[in-house]
Amino acid sequence: MPRRRTSSSSSSTDVGSAAPRNRTPQPVRVRRRTFGDFVKAFLALVALLVLVVGVPLALAVTAGWPFPDTFEPMQWLKQDISVSTFLGILTFVVWLAWAQFTACVLVEMKAALSGVGVPGRVPGAGPAQLLARQLVAALLLVGATAASFTPGLAQLGQGLEGNQRPAAAAAQQTPGLFAQQQEQAAGTAAALAEQASHAAAHADPGSAARQGDTKFYRIQPPEGRHHDSLWEIAERHLGDGRRYKEIFELNKDRTQPDGSKLSEASLIRPGWIMEMPGDARGGDLVEMPDEAPEVSPEVQQQIHDYALTGDHAEGAGGGAGAGAAQVSVPEQRPAPAPDHTPDQQPDRPHATPAEDTSTFGLPQALLAAPLLAAGLLGALGHRRRQALWQSAFSGIGGRRGMEPPTPAGDAQDAHDALLVGADPEGVRLLDRSLRGLAAALAAESRPLPVVYAAWLSNGDLHLQLAQPAGKPPAPWQLGQDQTFWMLAKDDAERYEDADTAAPYPGLVSLGTMDDSRLLLNLESVPGIVSLSGRETDRAAVFASVAAELATNGWSDRMTITLVGFGEDLTPLAPNRLRHLDGVEALLETMEAETRQRRGALGAAGHDSVLTGRTGPARHTRWAPHLVLLAAEPSAEDAVRLAELAADASRLGIGYLVGTDEGELPGAAWEMEITAEGRLLAPLLGLELDAQVLPAAQQRAVVELFVEADPERGPDGPGNTPPFLVDITEQGRPAVYARLVGPYEIIGLDTPDDERSALLHEALALLLLHREGVHPRVLSSALWPRGVTDDVREALVDRLRAWLGTDPDGTPRLGTDATGRLTLATSVVSDLDVLRSLYYEATQGRGVDSRAVRGRLLTDALVLVRGPLLADRPEGRYRWLGHEIVDAQLPLLVADTGLALCEFHMEKDRAEKAIEALNAALRTAPADERLWNELLRATHALGDPERLTALAADLIGRSGARGLPPRTEALLDELLPAWRDAVAAVG
């Protein structure tokens, strides 16, 4: 059913003093019933009476009842087929259609009046149920807003009778998504307050202290399906719903008549007193309660007592200026103070990269999106490793390089922003927590609850359920009510990897409210999510959603269909992202898939995809399909899309659709992105700092993935190291760091104990990035939870002083034109030397001189003393998880061993070749190429027993997976009876 958009302008007018006070507010979306509304309701009533009552009466009079006079099936079969027989069958079909439609009316009426949950689906109804829904909505339009018939975030987290808790406790809960909290509190004394701005600027400053100049509003109890909200109160009395923050700031943390306090703008209770800004207008307000006959003496006393708790009672300033504050988020549990060295700062939430006073030119959108950045960084690292392995194992000439292209320009800035902003630990905890919850519920034979959204607040995870689902499994706890499940960060860290399907892969970040990050589960929305705003702003939101869904770490398989945008985004995840040219192709595709999923669910006996994910086939079925449609569909296409989306949440399909006006049929939740980057959904109680991926940063990120594509061709990973060392005696470095194996530094004095570990780690990062390291990348690597500018600058100064200067006075730690930190050529690592030796042996002087090649390759293998930074302390060097050096080093060592093996085999020195291969295997034990060459070199010795022993050792190392196909084929060639021989060896 089309949803009607509330105008941003106020319909409030000044009302005379004779107007009744504390009048019950009008519904949020339709403030005043028009004559047209009553006409629609009357016509809907007539239509329902005709279809529900008139049709059966007409059938009974003209064609009779559908039931036969006698029950004689055999006699019926023997009768001749006549016109009356066909008429009887047709009459029976009409009776069935009437019964189905009547059932649809009853189901829709029950859902509309109860206001809870998604209307039940009548089997086979389809258009009949849609017609019933429209007629019921039109009929009830005069008593409730039609938008409320569609379950939304405003209907989540409803308070339950018998589950009342002190408001003081509820004040320290998770941020909810409720602008119209459905409190069943007809007799409750809890109340939410609207705060008043002080008198106008031209008024006497001392007059603010007089109660008579201050306006108050008393939160009204629910009327039907309507509930008071601060947004509506601000829209009605201040002319702009966005001024609700002024009311919130005036009343925040002030004691209400029931003893509780206002702590969150979206959680208000009937009976609370709200002080209002001085320019508030409307007959619902109370200015002088002592002289207002409509206000009971009890309420007068409550307002009088409440007025004494305001800022004006203390002589403090106040008023509308408070409206600049952020939407208040409930108090979070304080994090334990960590131990830290003098260089370190106390842990801070990772999701606040903007705390630094300068971003050094890095794109802020990526800095402020930790989950998106972590997903992109992980996917990019996987892509680069793929390119390395394909280059090493493809055997194609010119493709055996080790070095991925170094990004430059905007791509380099984007890569640095990903390194700074990424929160891989947060992604890991989120993934383990969700899978752990699914595994725990499966162990208890309980279904997964429908989750509409998730909040991440200071490491704690809060799931917002569509409806109460009982007590959560430990260590999960109930949140502010039975529709919230909460998992503390400390409890989440107890989870290990669980062998279960990702339960909620459709969760995607929308933005932040204060320190809390909202993830909306697009897959579970009962209808379409619409996004309005300028086209460029919408495109930035759509790109962010698509990129995070394509690369996030808390999902397994999914399909993301992009329409109207994003054709260039497919390199991020070619197996997930699919681009369609237009809406017609989308509708054709989704109609077929919707039919297929309905049939598959029915055949499997599941109610929804959530049930299927926890069943025996959880790893092969029910992958979500999320549709992102940036272009606004036509009216006809929008109706078809709404019909598809009506049952989409049960099928694991989600729709995010862009619109210019914000009015779409079947839009369950409506959002708007502003030019200032705010994501607004007033009726859902949302006002977020939106997570976006602007066009320029989108292009830069895509460039990183395109450059790392293993299928790019001969211009893939290069063969030239980023930094070539002078390997002659004249090129002896001033500072030499040994990274391949235990970490050692030659040429520098060891710093004092408090500084040593930090400086060593910083130097290792710089040595692995000779192209330069952004200062913020360096600080985020050393302090993943954040650090202030002065600490970072002190570290750089200390590192520069430790490294010293060259004989000509040039600092060994410099800064390039882009502001990145670079090392002088006099500071060298053994990894630099290893790369340079291999390059010279295979592409430099060793190409023309066999003796030089053999010496260089031998010297290179001597440098290999073990894995990279073998003795690094636990808890440090976590940034290595973002690097690909762990893949580069084994491949480089393997290539060196293979080249030296080839060098010796040219002269039939098999033992020397075996020695070189064994040396390389100590660093690259899983490289199949080394094992194959070792088999050939051993075979060249002419010793079958030694070859059999090697084959047996290789089989033992392969484990349950068995030998790789190429190795097995090689053994068949070299030792045809190897299977029997190995079995005999035991």
PDB file of C-alpha atoms in Angstrom, residues 251-491:
ATOM      1  CA  ASN A 251      14.605  17.748  29.706  1.00  0.00           C
ATOM      2  CA  LYS A 252      17.530  15.362  29.634  1.00  0.00           C
ATOM      3  CA  ASP A 253      18.243  13.658  32.977  1.00  0.00           C
ATOM      4  CA  ARG A 254      15.569  15.649  34.838  1.00  0.00           C
ATOM      5  CA  THR A 255      13.488  13.633  37.279  1.00  0.00           C
ATOM      6  CA  GLN A 256       9.973  12.924  36.024  1.00  0.00           C
ATOM      7  CA  PRO A 257       6.820  12.610  38.201  1.00  0.00           C
ATOM      8  CA  ASP A 258       7.289   8.838  38.402  1.00  0.00           C
ATOM      9  CA  GLY A 259      10.910   9.170  39.574  1.00  0.00           C
ATOM     10  CA  SER A 260      12.547   8.097  36.298  1.00  0.00           C
ATOM     11  CA  LYS A 261      14.569  10.242  33.909  1.00  0.00           C
ATOM     12  CA  LEU A 262      14.631  10.953  30.189  1.00  0.00           C
ATOM     13  CA  SER A 263      17.785   9.435  28.707  1.00  0.00           C
ATOM     14  CA  GLU A 264      16.875   8.777  25.066  1.00  0.00           C
ATOM     15  CA  ALA A 265      14.844  10.886  22.684  1.00  0.00           C
ATOM     16  CA  SER A 266      12.952   7.915  21.294  1.00  0.00           C
ATOM     17  CA  LEU A 267      11.862   6.465  24.642  1.00  0.00           C
ATOM     18  CA  ILE A 268       9.159   8.593  26.240  1.00  0.00           C
ATOM     19  CA  ARG A 269       6.278   7.622  28.510  1.00  0.00           C
ATOM     20  CA  PRO A 270       2.744   8.936  29.008  1.00  0.00           C
ATOM     21  CA  GLY A 271       2.438  11.272  31.967  1.00  0.00           C
ATOM     22  CA  TRP A 272       5.924  12.744  31.754  1.00  0.00           C
ATOM     23  CA  ILE A 273       6.264  16.543  31.763  1.00  0.00           C
ATOM     24  CA  MET A 274       8.161  18.276  28.951  1.00  0.00           C
ATOM     25  CA  GLU A 275       9.509  21.794  29.218  1.00  0.00           C
ATOM     26  CA  MET A 276       9.201  23.427  25.807  1.00  0.00           C
ATOM     27  CA  PRO A 277      11.269  26.087  23.989  1.00  0.00           C
ATOM     28  CA  GLY A 278       9.971  29.626  24.405  1.00  0.00           C
ATOM     29  CA  ASP A 279       8.674  29.888  20.836  1.00  0.00           C
ATOM     30  CA  ALA A 280       6.448  26.822  21.161  1.00  0.00           C
ATOM     31  CA  ARG A 281       2.846  27.402  20.110  1.00  0.00           C
ATOM     32  CA  GLY A 282      -0.354  25.387  20.297  1.00  0.00           C
ATOM     33  CA  GLY A 283      -3.333  24.633  22.506  1.00  0.00           C
ATOM     34  CA  ASP A 284      -1.730  21.516  23.976  1.00  0.00           C
ATOM     35  CA  LEU A 285       0.755  23.576  25.947  1.00  0.00           C
ATOM     36  CA  VAL A 286       0.416  24.708  29.562  1.00  0.00           C
ATOM     37  CA  GLU A 287       1.937  28.099  30.356  1.00  0.00           C
ATOM     38  CA  MET A 288       0.497  28.860  33.799  1.00  0.00           C
ATOM     39  CA  PRO A 289      -0.773  25.635  35.330  1.00  0.00           C
ATOM     40  CA  ASP A 290      -1.936  27.338  38.515  1.00  0.00           C
ATOM     41  CA  GLU A 291      -4.462  29.348  36.476  1.00  0.00           C
ATOM     42  CA  ALA A 292      -5.429  26.690  33.967  1.00  0.00           C
ATOM     43  CA  PRO A 293      -8.806  25.217  34.907  1.00  0.00           C
ATOM     44  CA  GLU A 294      -8.400  22.343  32.441  1.00  0.00           C
ATOM     45  CA  VAL A 295      -5.396  21.000  34.369  1.00  0.00           C
ATOM     46  CA  SER A 296      -6.100  18.990  37.482  1.00  0.00           C
ATOM     47  CA  PRO A 297      -4.542  20.148  40.781  1.00  0.00           C
ATOM     48  CA  GLU A 298      -2.378  17.011  40.815  1.00  0.00           C
ATOM     49  CA  VAL A 299      -0.961  17.766  37.362  1.00  0.00           C
ATOM     50  CA  GLN A 300      -0.523  21.436  38.311  1.00  0.00           C
ATOM     51  CA  GLN A 301       1.599  20.375  41.253  1.00  0.00           C
ATOM     52  CA  GLN A 302       3.625  17.970  39.084  1.00  0.00           C
ATOM     53  CA  ILE A 303       4.370  20.722  36.541  1.00  0.00           C
ATOM     54  CA  HIS A 304       5.221  23.147  39.340  1.00  0.00           C
ATOM     55  CA  ASP A 305       7.646  20.671  40.923  1.00  0.00           C
ATOM     56  CA  TYR A 306       9.119  19.772  37.556  1.00  0.00           C
ATOM     57  CA  ALA A 307       9.717  23.441  36.696  1.00  0.00           C
ATOM     58  CA  LEU A 308      11.909  23.785  39.778  1.00  0.00           C
ATOM     59  CA  THR A 309      14.347  21.172  38.385  1.00  0.00           C
ATOM     60  CA  GLY A 310      15.117  23.032  35.157  1.00  0.00           C
ATOM     61  CA  ASP A 311      18.169  25.060  34.242  1.00  0.00           C
ATOM     62  CA  HIS A 312      16.293  28.313  34.789  1.00  0.00           C
ATOM     63  CA  ALA A 313      15.727  27.349  38.414  1.00  0.00           C
ATOM     64  CA  GLU A 314      19.495  27.344  38.862  1.00  0.00           C
ATOM     65  CA  GLY A 315      20.042  30.553  36.932  1.00  0.00           C
ATOM     66  CA  ALA A 316      21.765  28.649  34.132  1.00  0.00           C
ATOM     67  CA  GLY A 317      21.474  29.447  30.472  1.00  0.00           C
ATOM     68  CA  GLY A 318      19.492  27.246  28.174  1.00  0.00           C
ATOM     69  CA  GLY A 319      17.073  27.393  25.346  1.00  0.00           C
ATOM     70  CA  ALA A 320      17.224  26.508  21.766  1.00  0.00           C
ATOM     71  CA  GLY A 321      20.958  26.494  21.677  1.00  0.00           C
ATOM     72  CA  ALA A 322      20.940  23.067  23.149  1.00  0.00           C
ATOM     73  CA  GLY A 323      19.497  21.780  19.934  1.00  0.00           C
ATOM     74  CA  ALA A 324      22.953  21.554  18.439  1.00  0.00           C
ATOM     75  CA  ALA A 325      23.740  18.555  20.601  1.00  0.00           C
ATOM     76  CA  GLN A 326      23.789  15.018  19.228  1.00  0.00           C
ATOM     77  CA  VAL A 327      20.878  12.687  19.770  1.00  0.00           C
ATOM     78  CA  SER A 328      21.508  11.227  23.212  1.00  0.00           C
ATOM     79  CA  VAL A 329      22.512   7.581  23.417  1.00  0.00           C
ATOM     80  CA  PRO A 330      21.943   5.600  26.614  1.00  0.00           C
ATOM     81  CA  GLU A 331      24.828   5.299  28.980  1.00  0.00           C
ATOM     82  CA  GLN A 332      27.200   2.528  28.049  1.00  0.00           C
ATOM     83  CA  ARG A 333      29.138   0.236  30.346  1.00  0.00           C
ATOM     84  CA  PRO A 334      32.555   1.775  31.034  1.00  0.00           C
ATOM     85  CA  ALA A 335      35.453  -0.062  29.472  1.00  0.00           C
ATOM     86  CA  PRO A 336      38.183  -1.294  31.820  1.00  0.00           C
ATOM     87  CA  ALA A 337      41.259   0.885  31.917  1.00  0.00           C
ATOM     88  CA  PRO A 338      44.003  -0.955  30.026  1.00  0.00           C
ATOM     89  CA  ASP A 339      47.614  -1.144  30.978  1.00  0.00           C
ATOM     90  CA  HIS A 340      49.743   0.961  28.678  1.00  0.00           C
ATOM     91  CA  THR A 341      53.244   2.206  28.309  1.00  0.00           C
ATOM     92  CA  PRO A 342      54.058   5.908  28.596  1.00  0.00           C
ATOM     93  CA  ASP A 343      53.781   6.112  24.789  1.00  0.00           C
ATOM     94  CA  GLN A 344      50.353   4.549  24.716  1.00  0.00           C
ATOM     95  CA  GLN A 345      46.996   6.090  25.368  1.00  0.00           C
ATOM     96  CA  PRO A 346      44.041   4.386  27.050  1.00  0.00           C
ATOM     97  CA  ASP A 347      41.994   2.239  24.698  1.00  0.00           C
ATOM     98  CA  ARG A 348      39.389   4.098  22.758  1.00  0.00           C
ATOM     99  CA  PRO A 349      36.659   2.807  20.437  1.00  0.00           C
ATOM    100  CA  HIS A 350      38.150   2.042  17.049  1.00  0.00           C
ATOM    101  CA  ALA A 351      35.175   3.547  15.280  1.00  0.00           C
ATOM    102  CA  THR A 352      36.195   7.134  16.025  1.00  0.00           C
ATOM    103  CA  PRO A 353      39.018   7.876  13.613  1.00  0.00           C
ATOM    104  CA  ALA A 354      37.942  11.488  13.305  1.00  0.00           C
ATOM    105  CA  GLU A 355      39.305  12.266  16.760  1.00  0.00           C
ATOM    106  CA  ASP A 356      42.618  13.240  15.244  1.00  0.00           C
ATOM    107  CA  THR A 357      42.747  16.920  14.523  1.00  0.00           C
ATOM    108  CA  SER A 358      44.051  16.265  11.022  1.00  0.00           C
ATOM    109  CA  THR A 359      43.329  13.531   8.540  1.00  0.00           C
ATOM    110  CA  PHE A 360      46.452  14.365   6.441  1.00  0.00           C
ATOM    111  CA  GLY A 361      44.288  14.377   3.323  1.00  0.00           C
ATOM    112  CA  LEU A 362      42.941  10.848   3.744  1.00  0.00           C
ATOM    113  CA  PRO A 363      39.312  10.324   2.677  1.00  0.00           C
ATOM    114  CA  GLN A 364      37.136  10.755   5.754  1.00  0.00           C
ATOM    115  CA  ALA A 365      34.355   8.473   4.514  1.00  0.00           C
ATOM    116  CA  LEU A 366      36.646   5.424   4.655  1.00  0.00           C
ATOM    117  CA  LEU A 367      38.142   6.484   7.966  1.00  0.00           C
ATOM    118  CA  ALA A 368      34.672   6.605   9.513  1.00  0.00           C
ATOM    119  CA  ALA A 369      33.558   3.198   8.207  1.00  0.00           C
ATOM    120  CA  PRO A 370      35.534   0.581  10.201  1.00  0.00           C
ATOM    121  CA  LEU A 371      33.476  -2.463   9.174  1.00  0.00           C
ATOM    122  CA  LEU A 372      33.411  -1.466   5.505  1.00  0.00           C
ATOM    123  CA  ALA A 373      37.150  -0.704   5.547  1.00  0.00           C
ATOM    124  CA  ALA A 374      37.928  -4.048   7.183  1.00  0.00           C
ATOM    125  CA  GLY A 375      35.892  -5.903   4.575  1.00  0.00           C
ATOM    126  CA  LEU A 376      37.516  -4.069   1.673  1.00  0.00           C
ATOM    127  CA  LEU A 377      40.990  -4.535   3.126  1.00  0.00           C
ATOM    128  CA  GLY A 378      40.449  -8.257   3.674  1.00  0.00           C
ATOM    129  CA  ALA A 379      39.059  -8.759   0.175  1.00  0.00           C
ATOM    130  CA  LEU A 380      41.934  -6.761  -1.324  1.00  0.00           C
ATOM    131  CA  GLY A 381      44.499  -8.854   0.540  1.00  0.00           C
ATOM    132  CA  HIS A 382      42.824 -12.043  -0.687  1.00  0.00           C
ATOM    133  CA  ARG A 383      42.851 -10.733  -4.250  1.00  0.00           C
ATOM    134  CA  ARG A 384      46.537  -9.862  -4.053  1.00  0.00           C
ATOM    135  CA  ARG A 385      47.413 -13.284  -2.676  1.00  0.00           C
ATOM    136  CA  GLN A 386      45.477 -14.878  -5.507  1.00  0.00           C
ATOM    137  CA  ALA A 387      47.518 -12.859  -7.968  1.00  0.00           C
ATOM    138  CA  LEU A 388      50.773 -13.942  -6.324  1.00  0.00           C
ATOM    139  CA  TRP A 389      49.876 -17.620  -6.254  1.00  0.00           C
ATOM    140  CA  GLN A 390      48.588 -17.565  -9.807  1.00  0.00           C
ATOM    141  CA  SER A 391      51.757 -15.827 -10.930  1.00  0.00           C
ATOM    142  CA  ALA A 392      53.908 -18.399  -9.160  1.00  0.00           C
ATOM    143  CA  PHE A 393      52.056 -21.532 -10.222  1.00  0.00           C
ATOM    144  CA  SER A 394      50.814 -20.604 -13.691  1.00  0.00           C
ATOM    145  CA  GLY A 395      54.186 -21.183 -15.327  1.00  0.00           C
ATOM    146  CA  ILE A 396      53.500 -18.432 -17.840  1.00  0.00           C
ATOM    147  CA  GLY A 397      56.571 -16.518 -18.857  1.00  0.00           C
ATOM    148  CA  GLY A 398      56.797 -13.061 -17.416  1.00  0.00           C
ATOM    149  CA  ARG A 399      54.132 -13.735 -14.770  1.00  0.00           C
ATOM    150  CA  ARG A 400      56.344 -15.032 -11.961  1.00  0.00           C
ATOM    151  CA  GLY A 401      56.636 -11.702 -10.213  1.00  0.00           C
ATOM    152  CA  MET A 402      56.406 -11.117  -6.478  1.00  0.00           C
ATOM    153  CA  GLU A 403      55.450  -7.483  -6.337  1.00  0.00           C
ATOM    154  CA  PRO A 404      51.892  -6.222  -6.698  1.00  0.00           C
ATOM    155  CA  PRO A 405      51.634  -2.733  -8.181  1.00  0.00           C
ATOM    156  CA  THR A 406      52.184   0.058  -5.679  1.00  0.00           C
ATOM    157  CA  PRO A 407      49.118   2.333  -5.571  1.00  0.00           C
ATOM    158  CA  ALA A 408      49.572   6.017  -6.252  1.00  0.00           C
ATOM    159  CA  GLY A 409      47.495   9.167  -6.033  1.00  0.00           C
ATOM    160  CA  ASP A 410      43.889   8.731  -4.914  1.00  0.00           C
ATOM    161  CA  ALA A 411      44.288   4.955  -4.806  1.00  0.00           C
ATOM    162  CA  GLN A 412      47.187   5.298  -2.374  1.00  0.00           C
ATOM    163  CA  ASP A 413      45.146   7.647  -0.163  1.00  0.00           C
ATOM    164  CA  ALA A 414      42.238   5.207  -0.238  1.00  0.00           C
ATOM    165  CA  HIS A 415      44.502   2.306   0.689  1.00  0.00           C
ATOM    166  CA  ASP A 416      45.972   4.246   3.599  1.00  0.00           C
ATOM    167  CA  ALA A 417      42.475   5.205   4.761  1.00  0.00           C
ATOM    168  CA  LEU A 418      41.467   1.544   4.718  1.00  0.00           C
ATOM    169  CA  LEU A 419      44.499   0.666   6.846  1.00  0.00           C
ATOM    170  CA  VAL A 420      43.687   3.410   9.345  1.00  0.00           C
ATOM    171  CA  GLY A 421      39.939   2.971   9.492  1.00  0.00           C
ATOM    172  CA  ALA A 422      39.619  -0.828   9.387  1.00  0.00           C
ATOM    173  CA  ASP A 423      38.455  -2.702  12.471  1.00  0.00           C
ATOM    174  CA  PRO A 424      39.115  -6.369  11.665  1.00  0.00           C
ATOM    175  CA  GLU A 425      38.793  -7.305  15.327  1.00  0.00           C
ATOM    176  CA  GLY A 426      35.271  -5.857  15.394  1.00  0.00           C
ATOM    177  CA  VAL A 427      34.353  -7.839  12.288  1.00  0.00           C
ATOM    178  CA  ARG A 428      35.789 -11.014  13.810  1.00  0.00           C
ATOM    179  CA  LEU A 429      33.816 -10.582  17.034  1.00  0.00           C
ATOM    180  CA  LEU A 430      30.619  -9.764  15.158  1.00  0.00           C
ATOM    181  CA  ASP A 431      30.961 -12.837  12.952  1.00  0.00           C
ATOM    182  CA  ARG A 432      31.790 -15.193  15.816  1.00  0.00           C
ATOM    183  CA  SER A 433      29.011 -13.778  17.988  1.00  0.00           C
ATOM    184  CA  LEU A 434      26.333 -14.256  15.335  1.00  0.00           C
ATOM    185  CA  ARG A 435      27.488 -17.737  14.366  1.00  0.00           C
ATOM    186  CA  GLY A 436      27.848 -18.668  18.021  1.00  0.00           C
ATOM    187  CA  LEU A 437      24.283 -17.553  18.650  1.00  0.00           C
ATOM    188  CA  ALA A 438      23.048 -19.648  15.711  1.00  0.00           C
ATOM    189  CA  ALA A 439      24.949 -22.698  16.945  1.00  0.00           C
ATOM    190  CA  ALA A 440      23.604 -22.293  20.492  1.00  0.00           C
ATOM    191  CA  LEU A 441      20.019 -21.986  19.272  1.00  0.00           C
ATOM    192  CA  ALA A 442      20.432 -25.008  16.994  1.00  0.00           C
ATOM    193  CA  ALA A 443      21.759 -27.033  19.938  1.00  0.00           C
ATOM    194  CA  GLU A 444      18.578 -26.140  21.836  1.00  0.00           C
ATOM    195  CA  SER A 445      16.412 -26.917  18.763  1.00  0.00           C
ATOM    196  CA  ARG A 446      15.220 -23.319  18.718  1.00  0.00           C
ATOM    197  CA  PRO A 447      14.698 -21.297  15.526  1.00  0.00           C
ATOM    198  CA  LEU A 448      16.630 -18.169  14.753  1.00  0.00           C
ATOM    199  CA  PRO A 449      14.682 -15.036  15.706  1.00  0.00           C
ATOM    200  CA  VAL A 450      13.967 -12.443  13.047  1.00  0.00           C
ATOM    201  CA  VAL A 451      16.454  -9.601  13.575  1.00  0.00           C
ATOM    202  CA  TYR A 452      15.584  -6.209  12.152  1.00  0.00           C
ATOM    203  CA  ALA A 453      18.766  -4.401  13.188  1.00  0.00           C
ATOM    204  CA  ALA A 454      21.911  -4.542  15.273  1.00  0.00           C
ATOM    205  CA  TRP A 455      23.715  -1.865  17.273  1.00  0.00           C
ATOM    206  CA  LEU A 456      27.432  -1.909  18.033  1.00  0.00           C
ATOM    207  CA  SER A 457      28.177   0.251  21.083  1.00  0.00           C
ATOM    208  CA  ASN A 458      31.660   0.256  22.615  1.00  0.00           C
ATOM    209  CA  GLY A 459      32.166  -3.337  21.535  1.00  0.00           C
ATOM    210  CA  ASP A 460      28.824  -4.570  22.883  1.00  0.00           C
ATOM    211  CA  LEU A 461      26.413  -6.079  20.370  1.00  0.00           C
ATOM    212  CA  HIS A 462      22.661  -5.475  20.639  1.00  0.00           C
ATOM    213  CA  LEU A 463      20.251  -7.345  18.366  1.00  0.00           C
ATOM    214  CA  GLN A 464      16.809  -5.837  17.834  1.00  0.00           C
ATOM    215  CA  LEU A 465      14.241  -8.579  17.258  1.00  0.00           C
ATOM    216  CA  ALA A 466      11.010  -8.314  15.314  1.00  0.00           C
ATOM    217  CA  GLN A 467       9.156  -9.838  18.253  1.00  0.00           C
ATOM    218  CA  PRO A 468       9.985 -11.440  21.607  1.00  0.00           C
ATOM    219  CA  ALA A 469      11.760 -14.781  21.222  1.00  0.00           C
ATOM    220  CA  GLY A 470      12.177 -15.875  24.820  1.00  0.00           C
ATOM    221  CA  LYS A 471      15.350 -15.976  26.866  1.00  0.00           C
ATOM    222  CA  PRO A 472      18.530 -15.850  24.762  1.00  0.00           C
ATOM    223  CA  PRO A 473      21.159 -18.584  25.167  1.00  0.00           C
ATOM    224  CA  ALA A 474      24.116 -17.752  27.419  1.00  0.00           C
ATOM    225  CA  PRO A 475      26.189 -15.633  27.345  1.00  0.00           C
ATOM    226  CA  TRP A 476      23.586 -13.470  25.615  1.00  0.00           C
ATOM    227  CA  GLN A 477      21.287 -11.437  27.863  1.00  0.00           C
ATOM    228  CA  LEU A 478      17.971  -9.661  27.507  1.00  0.00           C
ATOM    229  CA  GLY A 479      18.317  -5.957  26.738  1.00  0.00           C
ATOM    230  CA  GLN A 480      15.964  -3.125  27.584  1.00  0.00           C
ATOM    231  CA  ASP A 481      12.991  -5.381  26.879  1.00  0.00           C
ATOM    232  CA  GLN A 482      12.263  -8.776  25.405  1.00  0.00           C
ATOM    233  CA  THR A 483      12.845  -7.597  21.853  1.00  0.00           C
ATOM    234  CA  PHE A 484      16.526  -6.850  22.553  1.00  0.00           C
ATOM    235  CA  TRP A 485      19.267  -9.440  22.973  1.00  0.00           C
ATOM    236  CA  MET A 486      22.615  -8.126  24.167  1.00  0.00           C
ATOM    237  CA  LEU A 487      26.121  -9.604  24.158  1.00  0.00           C
ATOM    238  CA  ALA A 488      28.885  -7.839  26.072  1.00  0.00           C
ATOM    239  CA  LYS A 489      32.266  -7.497  24.399  1.00  0.00           C
ATOM    240  CA  ASP A 490      34.032  -9.565  27.079  1.00  0.00           C
ATOM    241  CA  ASP A 491      31.540 -12.392  26.538  1.00  0.00           C
TER     242      ASP A 491
END
